[in-house]
Tab-separated table of C-alpha atoms in Angstrom:
chain	number	residue	atom	x	y	z
Y	619	ASN	CA	-40.638	-96.335	48.857
Y	620	ALA	CA	-40.255	-95.982	45.113
Y	621	GLY	CA	-41.528	-92.805	43.540
Y	622	VAL	CA	-43.648	-92.489	40.430
Y	623	MET	CA	-42.172	-94.635	37.689
Y	624	GLN	CA	-42.551	-94.069	33.992
Y	625	ASN	CA	-41.349	-96.121	31.081
Y	626	PRO	CA	-39.923	-95.936	28.639
Y	627	ARG	CA	-37.884	-92.829	29.399
Y	628	HIS	CA	-37.316	-92.204	25.710
Y	629	LEU	CA	-39.494	-93.376	22.855
Y	630	VAL	CA	-38.967	-92.868	19.143
Y	631	ARG	CA	-41.812	-93.541	16.761
Y	632	ARG	CA	-42.318	-92.958	13.051
Y	633	ARG	CA	-45.346	-91.059	11.870
Y	634	GLY	CA	-48.410	-93.292	11.862
Y	635	GLN	CA	-47.163	-95.678	14.533
Y	636	GLU	CA	-48.627	-96.096	18.006
Y	637	ALA	CA	-46.997	-94.890	21.211
Y	638	ARG	CA	-47.706	-96.459	24.592
Y	639	LEU	CA	-46.538	-94.681	27.697
Y	640	ARG	CA	-46.703	-96.347	31.096
Y	641	CYS	CA	-46.968	-94.898	34.574
Y	642	SER	CA	-46.823	-96.691	37.902
Y	643	PRO	CA	-48.006	-94.406	40.724
Y	644	MET	CA	-46.436	-94.259	44.138
Y	645	LYS	CA	-47.451	-97.023	46.501
Y	646	GLY	CA	-50.786	-96.219	48.082
Y	647	HIS	CA	-51.719	-93.613	45.478
Y	648	SER	CA	-54.916	-94.181	43.537
Y	649	HIS	CA	-55.051	-90.915	41.585
Y	650	VAL	CA	-53.057	-90.490	38.385
Y	651	TYR	CA	-52.621	-87.414	36.194
Y	652	TRP	CA	-50.989	-87.060	32.791
Y	653	TYR	CA	-49.397	-83.832	31.569
Y	654	ARG	CA	-47.656	-82.866	28.344
Y	655	GLN	CA	-44.728	-80.483	28.126
Y	656	LEU	CA	-43.400	-78.904	24.952
Y	657	PRO	CA	-39.815	-77.548	24.956
Y	658	GLU	CA	-39.435	-74.322	26.930
Y	659	GLU	CA	-43.070	-74.424	28.033
Y	660	GLY	CA	-45.009	-75.323	31.148
Y	661	LEU	CA	-46.847	-78.572	31.669
Y	662	LYS	CA	-50.367	-78.843	30.254
Y	663	PHE	CA	-52.959	-81.052	31.909
Y	664	MET	CA	-54.277	-83.903	29.799
Y	665	VAL	CA	-56.258	-86.379	31.894
Y	666	TYR	CA	-57.019	-87.374	35.476
Y	667	LEU	CA	-57.831	-90.964	36.357
Y	668	GLN	CA	-58.662	-93.034	39.381
Y	669	LYS	CA	-58.625	-96.799	39.362
Y	670	GLU	CA	-60.747	-97.949	36.394
Y	671	ASN	CA	-62.287	-94.490	35.938
Y	672	ILE	CA	-61.531	-91.430	33.872
Y	673	ILE	CA	-62.446	-88.444	36.018
Y	674	ASP	CA	-61.427	-85.528	33.798
Y	675	GLU	CA	-60.119	-85.787	30.243
Y	676	SER	CA	-60.744	-82.187	29.293
Y	677	GLY	CA	-57.104	-81.627	28.307
Y	678	MET	CA	-56.768	-84.624	26.061
Y	679	PRO	CA	-57.276	-84.407	22.275
Y	680	LYS	CA	-60.507	-86.100	21.253
Y	681	GLU	CA	-58.871	-88.176	18.560
Y	682	ARG	CA	-55.923	-90.589	18.661
Y	683	PHE	CA	-55.337	-90.164	22.411
Y	684	SER	CA	-56.666	-92.453	25.108
Y	685	ALA	CA	-55.806	-93.243	28.704
Y	686	GLU	CA	-56.613	-95.986	31.142
Y	687	PHE	CA	-55.813	-96.945	34.717
Y	688	PRO	CA	-56.841	-100.582	35.178
Y	689	LYS	CA	-57.521	-102.250	38.483
Y	690	GLU	CA	-54.206	-104.039	38.209
Y	691	GLY	CA	-51.128	-102.654	36.533
Y	692	PRO	CA	-49.868	-99.251	35.448
Y	693	SER	CA	-51.729	-96.392	33.874
Y	694	ILE	CA	-51.333	-96.287	30.094
Y	695	LEU	CA	-51.397	-93.251	27.833
Y	696	ARG	CA	-51.862	-94.372	24.236
Y	697	ILE	CA	-51.319	-92.227	21.182
Y	698	GLN	CA	-52.416	-93.772	17.912
Y	699	GLN	CA	-51.130	-92.757	14.491
Y	700	VAL	CA	-48.579	-90.359	15.940
Y	701	VAL	CA	-47.708	-87.134	14.148
Y	702	ARG	CA	-44.673	-84.872	14.544
Y	703	GLY	CA	-46.683	-82.498	16.702
Y	704	ASP	CA	-47.018	-85.236	19.328
Y	705	SER	CA	-43.290	-84.960	20.065
Y	706	ALA	CA	-43.057	-83.778	23.662
Y	707	ALA	CA	-42.277	-84.885	27.197
Y	708	TYR	CA	-45.181	-86.666	28.856
Y	709	PHE	CA	-45.273	-86.600	32.636
Y	710	CYS	CA	-47.341	-88.659	34.974
Y	711	ALA	CA	-48.144	-87.600	38.530
Y	712	SER	CA	-49.907	-89.394	41.334
Y	713	SER	CA	-51.558	-88.360	44.572
Y	714	GLN	CA	-52.947	-90.131	47.580
Y	715	THR	CA	-56.219	-88.296	47.919
Y	716	THR	CA	-58.022	-85.576	46.038
Y	717	LEU	CA	-58.081	-81.818	46.339
Y	718	ASP	CA	-55.014	-80.127	47.794
Y	719	SER	CA	-53.052	-83.350	47.911
Y	720	GLU	CA	-49.515	-83.018	46.625
Y	721	GLN	CA	-48.959	-84.509	43.209
Y	722	TYR	CA	-45.687	-86.387	42.839
Y	723	PHE	CA	-44.236	-86.432	39.351
Y	724	GLY	CA	-42.417	-89.161	37.510
Y	725	PRO	CA	-39.303	-88.580	35.385
Y	726	GLY	CA	-41.303	-88.354	32.183
Y	727	THR	CA	-41.278	-90.063	28.801
Y	728	ARG	CA	-39.734	-88.123	25.960
Y	729	LEU	CA	-41.534	-88.993	22.755
Y	730	THR	CA	-39.889	-88.181	19.461
Y	731	VAL	CA	-41.853	-88.678	16.258
Y	732	THR	CA	-39.721	-88.881	13.131
C	672	GLY	CA	-59.950	-67.469	30.849
C	673	GLU	CA	-57.765	-69.006	33.466
C	674	SER	CA	-54.080	-68.364	33.224
C	675	VAL	CA	-51.034	-68.508	35.372
C	676	GLY	CA	-48.194	-66.411	34.022
C	677	LEU	CA	-44.722	-65.394	35.030
C	678	HIS	CA	-43.208	-61.947	34.787
C	679	LEU	CA	-39.664	-62.953	33.784
C	680	PRO	CA	-38.574	-65.913	31.679
C	681	THR	CA	-34.944	-65.883	32.920
C	682	LEU	CA	-33.176	-64.818	36.059
C	683	SER	CA	-29.452	-64.851	36.882
C	684	VAL	CA	-28.351	-64.542	40.482
C	685	GLN	CA	-24.916	-64.538	42.101
C	686	GLU	CA	-24.254	-67.540	44.314
C	687	GLY	CA	-25.071	-66.693	47.898
C	688	ASP	CA	-27.525	-63.944	47.002
C	689	ASN	CA	-31.269	-64.197	47.442
C	690	SER	CA	-33.554	-64.678	44.463
C	691	ILE	CA	-37.200	-63.825	43.924
C	692	ILE	CA	-39.333	-65.458	41.250
C	693	ASN	CA	-42.736	-63.959	40.538
C	694	CYS	CA	-45.986	-65.374	39.240
C	695	ALA	CA	-49.340	-63.785	38.392
C	696	TYR	CA	-52.626	-65.638	38.237
C	697	SER	CA	-55.953	-64.474	36.881
C	698	ASN	CA	-58.475	-66.868	38.402
C	699	SER	CA	-59.762	-65.465	41.678
C	700	ALA	CA	-61.242	-68.890	42.473
C	701	SER	CA	-57.758	-70.387	42.777
C	702	ASP	CA	-57.299	-71.607	46.316
C	703	TYR	CA	-54.155	-73.686	46.342
C	704	PHE	CA	-50.773	-72.784	44.869
C	705	ILE	CA	-47.611	-74.798	44.440
C	706	TRP	CA	-44.072	-74.021	43.354
C	707	TYR	CA	-42.216	-76.704	41.441
C	708	LYS	CA	-38.557	-76.970	40.479
C	709	GLN	CA	-37.641	-78.766	37.283
C	710	GLU	CA	-34.051	-79.680	36.480
C	711	SER	CA	-33.022	-80.560	32.969
C	712	GLY	CA	-34.333	-83.953	31.894
C	713	LYS	CA	-36.320	-84.505	35.071
C	714	GLY	CA	-39.883	-84.227	36.265
C	715	PRO	CA	-41.144	-81.318	38.384
C	716	GLN	CA	-40.206	-81.510	42.035
C	717	PHE	CA	-42.443	-80.065	44.729
C	718	ILE	CA	-40.856	-77.149	46.602
C	719	ILE	CA	-43.530	-75.500	48.674
C	720	ASP	CA	-47.257	-74.869	48.641
C	721	ILE	CA	-49.648	-72.313	50.084
C	722	ARG	CA	-53.408	-72.158	50.534
C	723	SER	CA	-55.451	-69.093	49.772
C	724	ASN	CA	-56.220	-68.482	53.445
C	725	MET	CA	-52.531	-67.767	54.047
C	726	ASP	CA	-50.275	-64.981	52.797
C	727	LYS	CA	-46.885	-66.415	53.688
C	728	ARG	CA	-45.325	-69.779	54.199
C	729	GLN	CA	-41.721	-70.666	54.921
C	730	GLY	CA	-39.680	-73.748	54.255
C	731	GLN	CA	-36.008	-74.509	54.295
C	732	ARG	CA	-34.371	-71.542	52.478
C	733	VAL	CA	-37.624	-70.897	50.591
C	734	THR	CA	-40.538	-68.599	51.289
C	735	VAL	CA	-43.745	-68.266	49.306
C	736	LEU	CA	-45.770	-65.063	49.467
C	737	LEU	CA	-49.347	-64.787	48.273
C	738	ASN	CA	-51.049	-61.475	47.572
C	739	LYS	CA	-54.667	-62.212	46.752
C	740	THR	CA	-55.505	-58.553	46.201
C	741	VAL	CA	-53.310	-58.342	43.120
C	742	LYS	CA	-53.321	-62.096	42.399
C	743	HIS	CA	-49.585	-62.397	42.756
C	744	LEU	CA	-47.395	-65.213	44.018
C	745	SER	CA	-43.672	-65.144	44.648
C	746	LEU	CA	-40.974	-67.615	45.577
C	747	GLN	CA	-37.988	-66.380	47.529
C	748	ILE	CA	-34.869	-68.527	47.690
C	749	ALA	CA	-32.329	-67.476	50.295
C	750	ALA	CA	-28.562	-67.897	49.937
C	751	THR	CA	-28.758	-69.458	46.501
C	752	GLN	CA	-26.550	-72.400	45.655
C	753	PRO	CA	-25.464	-73.861	42.292
C	754	GLY	CA	-27.983	-76.665	42.803
C	755	ASP	CA	-30.782	-74.124	42.706
C	756	SER	CA	-30.239	-73.643	38.977
C	757	ALA	CA	-33.392	-74.966	37.325
C	758	VAL	CA	-36.695	-73.883	35.830
C	759	TYR	CA	-39.266	-72.893	38.424
C	760	PHE	CA	-42.991	-73.193	37.799
C	761	CYS	CA	-45.912	-71.925	39.772
C	762	ALA	CA	-49.113	-73.935	39.546
C	763	GLU	CA	-52.609	-73.526	40.883
C	764	ILE	CA	-55.631	-75.682	41.607
C	765	ASN	CA	-59.217	-74.473	41.894
C	766	ARG	CA	-61.539	-75.819	44.539
C	767	GLY	CA	-63.226	-78.884	43.094
C	768	ASN	CA	-60.807	-79.129	40.196
C	769	GLU	CA	-57.993	-81.613	40.504
C	770	LYS	CA	-55.836	-80.508	37.621
C	771	LEU	CA	-52.792	-78.328	38.061
C	772	THR	CA	-52.553	-75.271	35.830
C	773	PHE	CA	-48.903	-74.409	35.275
C	774	GLY	CA	-47.254	-71.149	34.361
C	775	THR	CA	-44.656	-70.933	31.597
C	776	GLY	CA	-41.672	-71.120	33.940
C	777	THR	CA	-38.669	-69.023	34.954
C	778	ARG	CA	-35.172	-70.284	34.303
C	779	LEU	CA	-32.968	-69.495	37.295
C	780	THR	CA	-29.218	-69.531	36.752
C	781	ILE	CA	-26.837	-69.269	39.684
C	782	ILE	CA	-23.568	-67.573	38.809
C	783	PRO	CA	-20.588	-68.955	40.764
């Protein structure tokens, strides 16, 4: 039973380019969460999605960031026109049900903006 | 506002000794708490959780204590091993809110 998978593991983008981060939840999980982690800091919630629906995007910047979780395929976190401040580790987690259900984390994508 | 904070950013413990990592939270509505372990270059790994209707929960070599009166959470690791070296985060979820709120983290170093 594969865990949460994220790709790419490392992504380098120049300022102004687009970054696409992918997350495949654990088998049987329909809830996906994205978090951002700056060096030496804790993870910060960005967005919570269920299949084809954004449930809570209160932690996601209003501009340049978007997320989707289509009926088929992985969840995508898209960052348009990246800036240096977007450099961070982005983690995806998935859970089977809602409240109190353990969230399993993927290995993360480390985005570096040059 | 809501916050989950840790008392100490770093902790060094002799191999074989017990370690205690502390966490304070400010939201009295928090009802579910989780400790995660994060090794360098990896995602957080679930260690143990506790609900607000409990004050203690034990796992293999780990114990979580919850003191709701002072809004304090602790993680005890018994007989520490080199593999316990990592950053430990506490996180909380409010009833009706799916998102985890993480603390800053404590870096635990096991001294051989």
